[in-house]
mmCIF file of C-alpha atoms in Angstrom:
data_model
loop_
_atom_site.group_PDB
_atom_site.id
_atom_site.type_symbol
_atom_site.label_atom_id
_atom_site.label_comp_id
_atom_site.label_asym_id
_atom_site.label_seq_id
_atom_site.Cartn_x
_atom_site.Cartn_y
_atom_site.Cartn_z
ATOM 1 C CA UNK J 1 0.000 0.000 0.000
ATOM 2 C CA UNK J 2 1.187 3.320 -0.793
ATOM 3 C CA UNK J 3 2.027 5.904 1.550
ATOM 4 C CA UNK J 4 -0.347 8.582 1.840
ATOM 5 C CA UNK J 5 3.060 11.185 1.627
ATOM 6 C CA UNK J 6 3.812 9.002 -1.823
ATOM 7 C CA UNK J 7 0.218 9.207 -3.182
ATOM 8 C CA UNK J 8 -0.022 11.806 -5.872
ATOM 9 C CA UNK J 9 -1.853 14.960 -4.668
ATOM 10 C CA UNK J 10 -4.461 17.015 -6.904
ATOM 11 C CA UNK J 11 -4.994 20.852 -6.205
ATOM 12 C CA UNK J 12 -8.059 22.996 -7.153
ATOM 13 C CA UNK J 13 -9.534 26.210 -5.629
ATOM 14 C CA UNK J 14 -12.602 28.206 -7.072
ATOM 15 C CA UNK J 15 -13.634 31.497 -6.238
ATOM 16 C CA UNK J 16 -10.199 33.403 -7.017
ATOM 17 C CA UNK J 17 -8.704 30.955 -4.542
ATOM 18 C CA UNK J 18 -10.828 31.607 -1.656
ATOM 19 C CA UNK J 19 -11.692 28.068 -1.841
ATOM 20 C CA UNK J 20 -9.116 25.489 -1.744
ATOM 21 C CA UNK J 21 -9.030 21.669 -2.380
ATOM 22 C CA UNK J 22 -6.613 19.143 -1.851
ATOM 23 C CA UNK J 23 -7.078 15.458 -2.996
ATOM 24 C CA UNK J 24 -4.945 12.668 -2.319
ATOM 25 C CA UNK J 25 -5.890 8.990 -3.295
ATOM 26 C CA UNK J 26 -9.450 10.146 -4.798
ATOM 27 C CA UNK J 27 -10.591 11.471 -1.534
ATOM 28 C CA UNK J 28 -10.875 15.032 -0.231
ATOM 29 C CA UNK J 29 -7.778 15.156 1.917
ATOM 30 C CA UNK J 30 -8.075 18.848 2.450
ATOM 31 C CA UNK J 31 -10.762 21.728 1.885
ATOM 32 C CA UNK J 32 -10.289 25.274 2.796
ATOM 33 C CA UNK J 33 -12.984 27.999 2.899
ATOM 34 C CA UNK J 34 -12.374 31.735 3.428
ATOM 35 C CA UNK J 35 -14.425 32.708 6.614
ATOM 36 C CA UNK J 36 -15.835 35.645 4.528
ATOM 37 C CA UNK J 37 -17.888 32.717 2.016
ATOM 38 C CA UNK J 38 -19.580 31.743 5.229
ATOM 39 C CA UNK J 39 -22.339 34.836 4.073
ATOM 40 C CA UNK J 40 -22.917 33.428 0.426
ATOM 41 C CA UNK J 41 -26.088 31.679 0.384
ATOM 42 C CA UNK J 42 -25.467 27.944 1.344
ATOM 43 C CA UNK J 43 -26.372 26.991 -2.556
ATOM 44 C CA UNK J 44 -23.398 29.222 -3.574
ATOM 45 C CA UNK J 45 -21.420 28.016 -0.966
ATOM 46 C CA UNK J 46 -21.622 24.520 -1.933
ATOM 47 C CA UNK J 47 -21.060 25.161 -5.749
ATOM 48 C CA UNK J 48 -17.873 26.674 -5.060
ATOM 49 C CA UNK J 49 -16.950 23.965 -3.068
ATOM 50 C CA UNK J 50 -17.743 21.374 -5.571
ATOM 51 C CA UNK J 51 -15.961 23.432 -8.484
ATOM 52 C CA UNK J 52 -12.614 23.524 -6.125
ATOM 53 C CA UNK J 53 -12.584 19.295 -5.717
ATOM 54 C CA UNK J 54 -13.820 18.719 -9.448
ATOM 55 C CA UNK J 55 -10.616 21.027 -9.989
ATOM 56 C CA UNK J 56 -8.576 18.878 -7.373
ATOM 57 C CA UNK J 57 -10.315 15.578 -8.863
ATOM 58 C CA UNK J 58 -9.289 17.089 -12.893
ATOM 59 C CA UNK J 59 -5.855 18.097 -11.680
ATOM 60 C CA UNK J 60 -5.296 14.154 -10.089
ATOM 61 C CA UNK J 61 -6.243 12.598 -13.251
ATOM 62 C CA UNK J 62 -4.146 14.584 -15.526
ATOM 63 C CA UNK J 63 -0.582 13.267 -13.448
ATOM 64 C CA UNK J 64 -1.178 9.825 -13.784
ATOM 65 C CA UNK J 65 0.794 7.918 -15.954
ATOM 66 C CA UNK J 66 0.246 6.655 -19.410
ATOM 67 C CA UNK J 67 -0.567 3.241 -19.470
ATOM 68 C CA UNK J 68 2.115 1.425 -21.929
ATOM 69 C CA UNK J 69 0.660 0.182 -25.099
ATOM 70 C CA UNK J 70 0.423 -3.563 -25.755
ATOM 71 C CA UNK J 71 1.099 -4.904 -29.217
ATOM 72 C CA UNK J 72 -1.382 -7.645 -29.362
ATOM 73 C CA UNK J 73 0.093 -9.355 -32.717
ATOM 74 C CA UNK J 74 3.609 -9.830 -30.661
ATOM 75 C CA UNK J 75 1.910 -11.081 -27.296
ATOM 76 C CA UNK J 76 -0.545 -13.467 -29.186
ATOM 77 C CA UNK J 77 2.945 -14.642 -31.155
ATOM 78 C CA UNK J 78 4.076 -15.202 -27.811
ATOM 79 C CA UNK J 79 1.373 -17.013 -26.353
ATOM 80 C CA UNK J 80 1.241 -19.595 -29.479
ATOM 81 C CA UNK J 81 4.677 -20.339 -28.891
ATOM 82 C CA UNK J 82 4.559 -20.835 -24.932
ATOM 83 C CA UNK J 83 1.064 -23.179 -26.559
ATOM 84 C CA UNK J 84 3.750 -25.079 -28.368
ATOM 85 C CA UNK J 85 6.545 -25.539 -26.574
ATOM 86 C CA UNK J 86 3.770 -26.835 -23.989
ATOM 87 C CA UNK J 87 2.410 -29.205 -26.147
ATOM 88 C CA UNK J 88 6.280 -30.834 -27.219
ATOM 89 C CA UNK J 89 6.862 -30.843 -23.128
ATOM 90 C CA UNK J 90 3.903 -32.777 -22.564
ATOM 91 C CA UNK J 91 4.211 -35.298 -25.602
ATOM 92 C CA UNK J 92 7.629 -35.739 -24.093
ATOM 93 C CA UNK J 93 6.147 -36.775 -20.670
ATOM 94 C CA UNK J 94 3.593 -38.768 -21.895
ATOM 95 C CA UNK J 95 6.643 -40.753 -23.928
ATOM 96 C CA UNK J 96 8.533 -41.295 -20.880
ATOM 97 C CA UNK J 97 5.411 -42.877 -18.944
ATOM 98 C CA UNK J 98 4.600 -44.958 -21.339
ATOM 99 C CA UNK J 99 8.413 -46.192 -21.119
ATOM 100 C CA UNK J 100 7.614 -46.231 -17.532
ATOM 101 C CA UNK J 101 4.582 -48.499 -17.503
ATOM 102 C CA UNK J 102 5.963 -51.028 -19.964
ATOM 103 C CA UNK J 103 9.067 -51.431 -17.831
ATOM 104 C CA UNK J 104 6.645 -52.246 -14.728
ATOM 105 C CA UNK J 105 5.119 -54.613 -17.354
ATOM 106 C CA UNK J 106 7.873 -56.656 -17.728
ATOM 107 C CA UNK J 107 8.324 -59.968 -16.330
ATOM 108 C CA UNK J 108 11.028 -59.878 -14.007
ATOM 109 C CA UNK J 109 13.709 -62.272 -14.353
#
């Protein structure tokens, strides 16, 4: 489990920055209001609010990584020859317990 230090942190503030949002692992890890707002209707309020974590939440997203491309052609290439070699593997096993059994099958002398 990551560290909550190591997690990658999302900023976003509305309301010329007199509301502030800090995100850390998707969840609201920090949300600062100007004591001033406290007079806006609540409805206000609350949309400013919600515009400063959809910021945090937007600004999260857009450092995550890349996810690396998988060439499907190559990695089903792959897989057909793991299938393969398998198959060889197993035919040799299957030799060698046949040997096996017919040696138990023998009369001893």
């Amino acid at each position: 489990m990551i560290d909550d230090e190591e997690q990658p942190v999302g900023h976003g503030e509305a309301l010329d920055g007199l509301v502030r949002a800090e995100v850390r692992g998707g969840r609201v890890d920090e949300l600062v209001v100007d004591p001033r707002l406290m007079r806006l209707p609540a409805q206000d309020l609350t949309e400013h609010i919600r515009a400063a974590v959809n910021a945090a939440l937007d600004d999260l997203g857009s450092q995550r990584p890349e996810l690396p491309t998988v060439e499907l052609d190559s990695l089903a290439g792959g897989l057909q020859e793991v299938q393969d070699r398998s198959l060889r593997q197993m035919a040799q096993m299957n030799e060698a317990l046949q040997d096996v059994v017919a040696l138990l099958r023998e009369p001893r002398r």
